[in-house]
CSV table of C-alpha atoms in Angstrom, one decimal:
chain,number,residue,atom,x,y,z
P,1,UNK,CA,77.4,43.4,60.4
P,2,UNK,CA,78.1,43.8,56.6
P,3,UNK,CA,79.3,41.3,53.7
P,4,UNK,CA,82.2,41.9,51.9
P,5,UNK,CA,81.7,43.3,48.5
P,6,UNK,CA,83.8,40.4,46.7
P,7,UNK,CA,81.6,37.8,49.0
P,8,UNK,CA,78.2,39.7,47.5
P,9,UNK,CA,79.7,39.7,44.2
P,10,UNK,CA,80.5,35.9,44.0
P,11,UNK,CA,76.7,34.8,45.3
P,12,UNK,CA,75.3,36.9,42.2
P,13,UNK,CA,77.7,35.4,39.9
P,14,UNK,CA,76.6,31.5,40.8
P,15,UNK,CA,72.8,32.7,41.2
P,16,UNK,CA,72.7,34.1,37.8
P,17,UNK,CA,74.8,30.9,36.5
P,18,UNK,CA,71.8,28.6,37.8
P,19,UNK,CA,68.9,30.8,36.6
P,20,UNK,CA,70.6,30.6,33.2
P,21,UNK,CA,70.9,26.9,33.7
P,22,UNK,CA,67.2,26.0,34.1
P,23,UNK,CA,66.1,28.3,31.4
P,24,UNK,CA,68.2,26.4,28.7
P,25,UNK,CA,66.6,22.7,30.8
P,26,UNK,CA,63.0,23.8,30.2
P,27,UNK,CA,64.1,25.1,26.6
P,28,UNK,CA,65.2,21.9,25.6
P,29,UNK,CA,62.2,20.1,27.1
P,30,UNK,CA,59.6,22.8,25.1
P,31,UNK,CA,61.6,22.2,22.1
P,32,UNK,CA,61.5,18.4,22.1
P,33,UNK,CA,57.9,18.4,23.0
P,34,UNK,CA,57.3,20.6,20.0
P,35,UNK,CA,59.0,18.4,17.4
P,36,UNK,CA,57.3,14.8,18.7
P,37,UNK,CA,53.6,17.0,18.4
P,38,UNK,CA,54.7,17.8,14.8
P,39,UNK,CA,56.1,14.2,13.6
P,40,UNK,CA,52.7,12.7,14.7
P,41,UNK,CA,50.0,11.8,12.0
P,42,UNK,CA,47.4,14.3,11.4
P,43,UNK,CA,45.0,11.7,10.8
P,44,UNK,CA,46.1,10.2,14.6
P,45,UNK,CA,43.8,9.8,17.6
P,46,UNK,CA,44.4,9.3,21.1
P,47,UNK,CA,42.7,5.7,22.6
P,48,UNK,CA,40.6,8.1,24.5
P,49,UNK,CA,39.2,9.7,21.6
P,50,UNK,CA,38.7,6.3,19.8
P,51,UNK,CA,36.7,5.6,22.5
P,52,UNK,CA,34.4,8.2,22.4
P,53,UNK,CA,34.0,8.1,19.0
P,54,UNK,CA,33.7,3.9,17.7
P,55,UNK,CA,30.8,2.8,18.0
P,56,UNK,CA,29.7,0.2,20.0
P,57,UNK,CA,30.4,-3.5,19.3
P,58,UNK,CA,27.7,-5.9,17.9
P,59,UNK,CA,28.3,-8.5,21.0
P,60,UNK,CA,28.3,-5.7,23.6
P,61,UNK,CA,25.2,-6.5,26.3
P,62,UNK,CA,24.0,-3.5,24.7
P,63,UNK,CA,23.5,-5.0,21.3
P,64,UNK,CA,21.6,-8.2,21.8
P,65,UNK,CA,21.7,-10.9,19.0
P,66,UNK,CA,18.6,-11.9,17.7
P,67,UNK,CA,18.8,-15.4,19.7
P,68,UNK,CA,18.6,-13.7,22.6
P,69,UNK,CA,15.7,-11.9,21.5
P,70,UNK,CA,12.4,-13.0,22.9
P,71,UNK,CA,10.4,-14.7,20.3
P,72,UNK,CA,7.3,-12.5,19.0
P,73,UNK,CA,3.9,-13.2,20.0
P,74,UNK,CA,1.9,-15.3,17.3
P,75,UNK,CA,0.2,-13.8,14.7
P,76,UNK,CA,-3.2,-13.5,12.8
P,77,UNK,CA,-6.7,-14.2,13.9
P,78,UNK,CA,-5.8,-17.7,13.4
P,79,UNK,CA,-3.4,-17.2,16.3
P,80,UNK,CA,-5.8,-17.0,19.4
P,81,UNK,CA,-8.8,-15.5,17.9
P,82,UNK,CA,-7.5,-11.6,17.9
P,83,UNK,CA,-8.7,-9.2,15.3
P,84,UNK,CA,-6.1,-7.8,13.4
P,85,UNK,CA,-5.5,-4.4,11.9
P,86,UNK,CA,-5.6,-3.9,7.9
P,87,UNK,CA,-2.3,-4.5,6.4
P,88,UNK,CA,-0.9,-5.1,3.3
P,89,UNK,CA,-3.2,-3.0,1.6
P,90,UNK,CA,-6.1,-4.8,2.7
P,91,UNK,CA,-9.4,-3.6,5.0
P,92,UNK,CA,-13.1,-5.1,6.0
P,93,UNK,CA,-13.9,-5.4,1.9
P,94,UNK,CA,-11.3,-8.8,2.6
P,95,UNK,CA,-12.5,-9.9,5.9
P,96,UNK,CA,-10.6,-7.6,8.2
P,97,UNK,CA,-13.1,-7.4,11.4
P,98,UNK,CA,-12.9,-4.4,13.4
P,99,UNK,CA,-13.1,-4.7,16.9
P,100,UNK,CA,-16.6,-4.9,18.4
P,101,UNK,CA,-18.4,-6.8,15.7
P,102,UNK,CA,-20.5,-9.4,16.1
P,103,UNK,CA,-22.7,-12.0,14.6
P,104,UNK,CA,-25.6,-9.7,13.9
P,105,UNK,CA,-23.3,-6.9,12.4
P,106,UNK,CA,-24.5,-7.9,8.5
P,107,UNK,CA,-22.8,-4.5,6.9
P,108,UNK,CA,-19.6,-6.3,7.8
P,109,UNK,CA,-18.2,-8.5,5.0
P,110,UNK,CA,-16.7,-11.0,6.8
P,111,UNK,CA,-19.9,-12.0,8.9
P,112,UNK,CA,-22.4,-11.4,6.0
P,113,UNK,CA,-20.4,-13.6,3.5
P,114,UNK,CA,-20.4,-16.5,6.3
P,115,UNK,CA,-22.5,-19.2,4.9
P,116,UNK,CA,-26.3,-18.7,5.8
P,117,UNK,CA,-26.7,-21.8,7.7
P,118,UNK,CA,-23.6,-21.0,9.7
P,119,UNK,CA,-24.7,-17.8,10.2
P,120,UNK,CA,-28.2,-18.5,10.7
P,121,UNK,CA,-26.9,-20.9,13.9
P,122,UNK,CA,-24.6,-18.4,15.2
P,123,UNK,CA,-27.4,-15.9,16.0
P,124,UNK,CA,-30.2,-18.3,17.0
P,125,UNK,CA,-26.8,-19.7,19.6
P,126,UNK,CA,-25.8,-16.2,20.6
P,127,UNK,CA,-29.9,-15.1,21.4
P,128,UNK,CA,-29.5,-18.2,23.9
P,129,UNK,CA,-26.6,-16.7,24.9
P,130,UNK,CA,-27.0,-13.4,25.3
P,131,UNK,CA,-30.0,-14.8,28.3
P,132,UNK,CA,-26.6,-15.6,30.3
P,133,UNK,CA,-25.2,-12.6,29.5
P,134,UNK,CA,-22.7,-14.1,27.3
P,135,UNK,CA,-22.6,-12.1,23.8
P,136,UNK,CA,-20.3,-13.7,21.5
P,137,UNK,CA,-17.6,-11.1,19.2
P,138,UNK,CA,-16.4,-12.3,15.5
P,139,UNK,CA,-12.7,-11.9,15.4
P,140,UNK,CA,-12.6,-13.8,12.2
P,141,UNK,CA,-15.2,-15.2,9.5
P,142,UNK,CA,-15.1,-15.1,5.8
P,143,UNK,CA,-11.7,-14.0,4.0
P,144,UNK,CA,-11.0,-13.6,1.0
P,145,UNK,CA,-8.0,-15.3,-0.9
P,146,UNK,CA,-5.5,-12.3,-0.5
P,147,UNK,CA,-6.1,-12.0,3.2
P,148,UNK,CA,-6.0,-15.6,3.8
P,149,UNK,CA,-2.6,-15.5,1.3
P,150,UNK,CA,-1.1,-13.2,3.9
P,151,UNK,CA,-1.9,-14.3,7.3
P,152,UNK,CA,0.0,-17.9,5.8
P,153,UNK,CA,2.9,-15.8,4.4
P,154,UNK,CA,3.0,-14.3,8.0
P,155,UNK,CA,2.8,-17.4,9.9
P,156,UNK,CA,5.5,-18.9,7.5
P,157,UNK,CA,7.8,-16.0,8.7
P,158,UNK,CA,6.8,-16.0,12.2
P,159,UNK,CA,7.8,-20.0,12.3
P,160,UNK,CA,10.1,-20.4,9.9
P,161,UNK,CA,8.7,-23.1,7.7
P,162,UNK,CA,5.7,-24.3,5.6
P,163,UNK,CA,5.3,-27.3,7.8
P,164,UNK,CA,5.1,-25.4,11.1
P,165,UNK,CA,2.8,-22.8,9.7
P,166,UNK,CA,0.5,-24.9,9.0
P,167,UNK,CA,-0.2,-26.0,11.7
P,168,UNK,CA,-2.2,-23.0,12.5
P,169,UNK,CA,-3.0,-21.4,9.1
P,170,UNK,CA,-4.4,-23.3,6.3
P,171,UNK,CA,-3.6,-22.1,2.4
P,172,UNK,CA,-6.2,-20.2,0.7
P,173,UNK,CA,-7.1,-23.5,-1.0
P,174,UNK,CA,-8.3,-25.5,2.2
P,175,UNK,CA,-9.3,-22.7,4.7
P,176,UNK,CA,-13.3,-23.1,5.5
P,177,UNK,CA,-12.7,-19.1,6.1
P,178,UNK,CA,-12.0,-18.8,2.3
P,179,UNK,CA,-15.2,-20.6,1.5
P,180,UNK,CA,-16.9,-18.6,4.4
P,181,UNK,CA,-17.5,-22.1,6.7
P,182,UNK,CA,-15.6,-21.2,9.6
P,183,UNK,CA,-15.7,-18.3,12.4
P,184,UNK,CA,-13.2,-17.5,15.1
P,185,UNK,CA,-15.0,-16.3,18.2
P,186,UNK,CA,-14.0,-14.5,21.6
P,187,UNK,CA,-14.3,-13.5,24.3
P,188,UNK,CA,-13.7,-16.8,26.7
P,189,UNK,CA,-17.0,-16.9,28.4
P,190,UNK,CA,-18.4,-16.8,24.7
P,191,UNK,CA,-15.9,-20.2,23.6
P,192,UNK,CA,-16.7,-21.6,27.1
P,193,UNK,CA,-20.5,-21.3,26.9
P,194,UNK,CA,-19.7,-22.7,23.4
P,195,UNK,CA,-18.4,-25.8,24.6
P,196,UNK,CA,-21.6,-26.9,26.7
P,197,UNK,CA,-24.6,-25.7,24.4
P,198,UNK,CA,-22.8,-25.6,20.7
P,199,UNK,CA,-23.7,-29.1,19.9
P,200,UNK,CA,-27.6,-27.8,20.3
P,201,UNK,CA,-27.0,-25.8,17.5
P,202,UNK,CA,-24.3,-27.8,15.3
P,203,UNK,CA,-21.7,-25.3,16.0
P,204,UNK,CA,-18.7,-27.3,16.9
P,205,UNK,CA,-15.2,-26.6,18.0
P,206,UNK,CA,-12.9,-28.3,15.4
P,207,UNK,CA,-9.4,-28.4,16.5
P,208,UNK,CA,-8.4,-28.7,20.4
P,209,UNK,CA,-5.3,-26.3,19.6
P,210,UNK,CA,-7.7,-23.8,18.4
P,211,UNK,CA,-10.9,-23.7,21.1
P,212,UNK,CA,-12.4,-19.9,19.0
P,213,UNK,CA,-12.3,-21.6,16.1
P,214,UNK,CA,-16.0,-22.9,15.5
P,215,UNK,CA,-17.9,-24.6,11.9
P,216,UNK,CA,-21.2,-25.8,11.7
P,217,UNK,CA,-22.1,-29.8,12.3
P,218,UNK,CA,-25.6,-30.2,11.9
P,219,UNK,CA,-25.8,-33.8,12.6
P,220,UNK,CA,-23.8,-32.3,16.2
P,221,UNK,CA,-27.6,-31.8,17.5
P,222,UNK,CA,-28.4,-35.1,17.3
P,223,UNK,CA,-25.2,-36.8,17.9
P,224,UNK,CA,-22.7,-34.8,19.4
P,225,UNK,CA,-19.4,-33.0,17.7
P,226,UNK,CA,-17.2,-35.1,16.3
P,227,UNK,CA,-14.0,-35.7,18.3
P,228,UNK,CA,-11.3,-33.0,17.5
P,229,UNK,CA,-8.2,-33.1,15.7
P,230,UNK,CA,-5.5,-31.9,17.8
P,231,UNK,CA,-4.2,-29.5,15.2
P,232,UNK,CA,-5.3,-27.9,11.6
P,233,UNK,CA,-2.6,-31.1,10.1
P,234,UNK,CA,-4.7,-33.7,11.3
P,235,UNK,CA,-7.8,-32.9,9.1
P,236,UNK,CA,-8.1,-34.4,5.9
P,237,UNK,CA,-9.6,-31.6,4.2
P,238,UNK,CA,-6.3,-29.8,4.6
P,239,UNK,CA,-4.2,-32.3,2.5
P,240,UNK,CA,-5.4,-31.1,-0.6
């Protein structure tokens, strides 16, 4: 069956009305969408690219504060007995021990400058010793007056205050390391083998918050160590 011709005629008409329709629509949408691109800032950024690009903020879980930080171990020789690397310019010629020494290493300053009696008591101690199998390691002796200087400047950081520091590291002044009359011994077994026989040979443990630190008590043989002072504060000899 066919269409009439004015029928056919009057379909094209409208179709080609509503093409033309929708062209001018998206036209006017491409247009406006043109003209709000050009008004923006060229300086602008979307929040997704401010995102990427800020860094993060200081109290993001990321970024821990420093109070939540875990406070550092302590620090020095005076601090648990520990040798300690050379810093601040300073090496073995100031008393710096390097590990494995011990108290029959004489080409090591901070042994040989020890005070011969001390000295002499340490090894005649660690020859009893050593029959247990028990060698005793220095981990501090003599220091000189820089190196004392900068373990207290350390321990002053580490605990925030003059007060508190001293409590474990005594001004160049007072130290018996300074004046080469104190040693700080390791390992454990050495300290605990220490604490039975030492008094045999006057070498006494001083302060009870410091078991490696060890000075010689000659009347100790005959009497006994005196009793200890619970910390560094306590002695006399360190309120100068």
């Amino acid at each position: 069956m066919h269409r009439p011709a004015s029928t056919t005629r009057s379909t094209t008409h409208r179709t080609r009305r509503l093409l033309a329709a929708a062209l001018t629509a998206v036209t006017a949408v491409l247009v406006t969408a043109c003209d709000s691109h050009a008004q923006k800032p060229s300086g602008s950024r979307s929040s997704a690219d401010s995102a990427r690009s800020s860094p993060p903020s200081p109290s993001s879980p990321s970024s821990p504060s420093s109070s939540d930080a875990p406070p550092s171990r302590p620090l020095g020789p005076d601090h648990g007995g520990e040798p300690r690397e050379a810093t601040g310019g300073l090496g073995e010629a100031d008393g710096v021990v390097p590990d494995g020494v011990t108290v029959f290493d004489d080409a090591v300053p901070a042994v040989a400058e020890l005070d011969e009696d001390l000295l002499d008591a340490l090894r005649r101690a660690a020859t009893a010793a050593a029959d247990d199998h028990v060698a005793f390691h220095v981990n501090s002796g003599w220091r000189s007056r820089a190196y004392q200087d900068l373990l207290r400047r350390e321990a002053v950081a580490e605990y925030g205050s003059e007060e508190e520091a001293a409590r474990w590291v005594a001004t160049a002044e007072t130290s018996p390391h300074v004046s080469g009359d104190a040693v700080d011994l390791g390992p454990s077994d050495a300290t605990a083998w220490l604490s039975r026989h030492g008094a045999e040979y006057g070498l006494c443990q001083i302060y009870r918050n410091e078991p490696w630190h060890y000075e010689l008590r000659p009347e100790a043989a005959d009497d006994g160590c005196p009793t200890m002072y619970a910390e560094p504060t306590q002695d006399p000899r360190m309120q100068q």
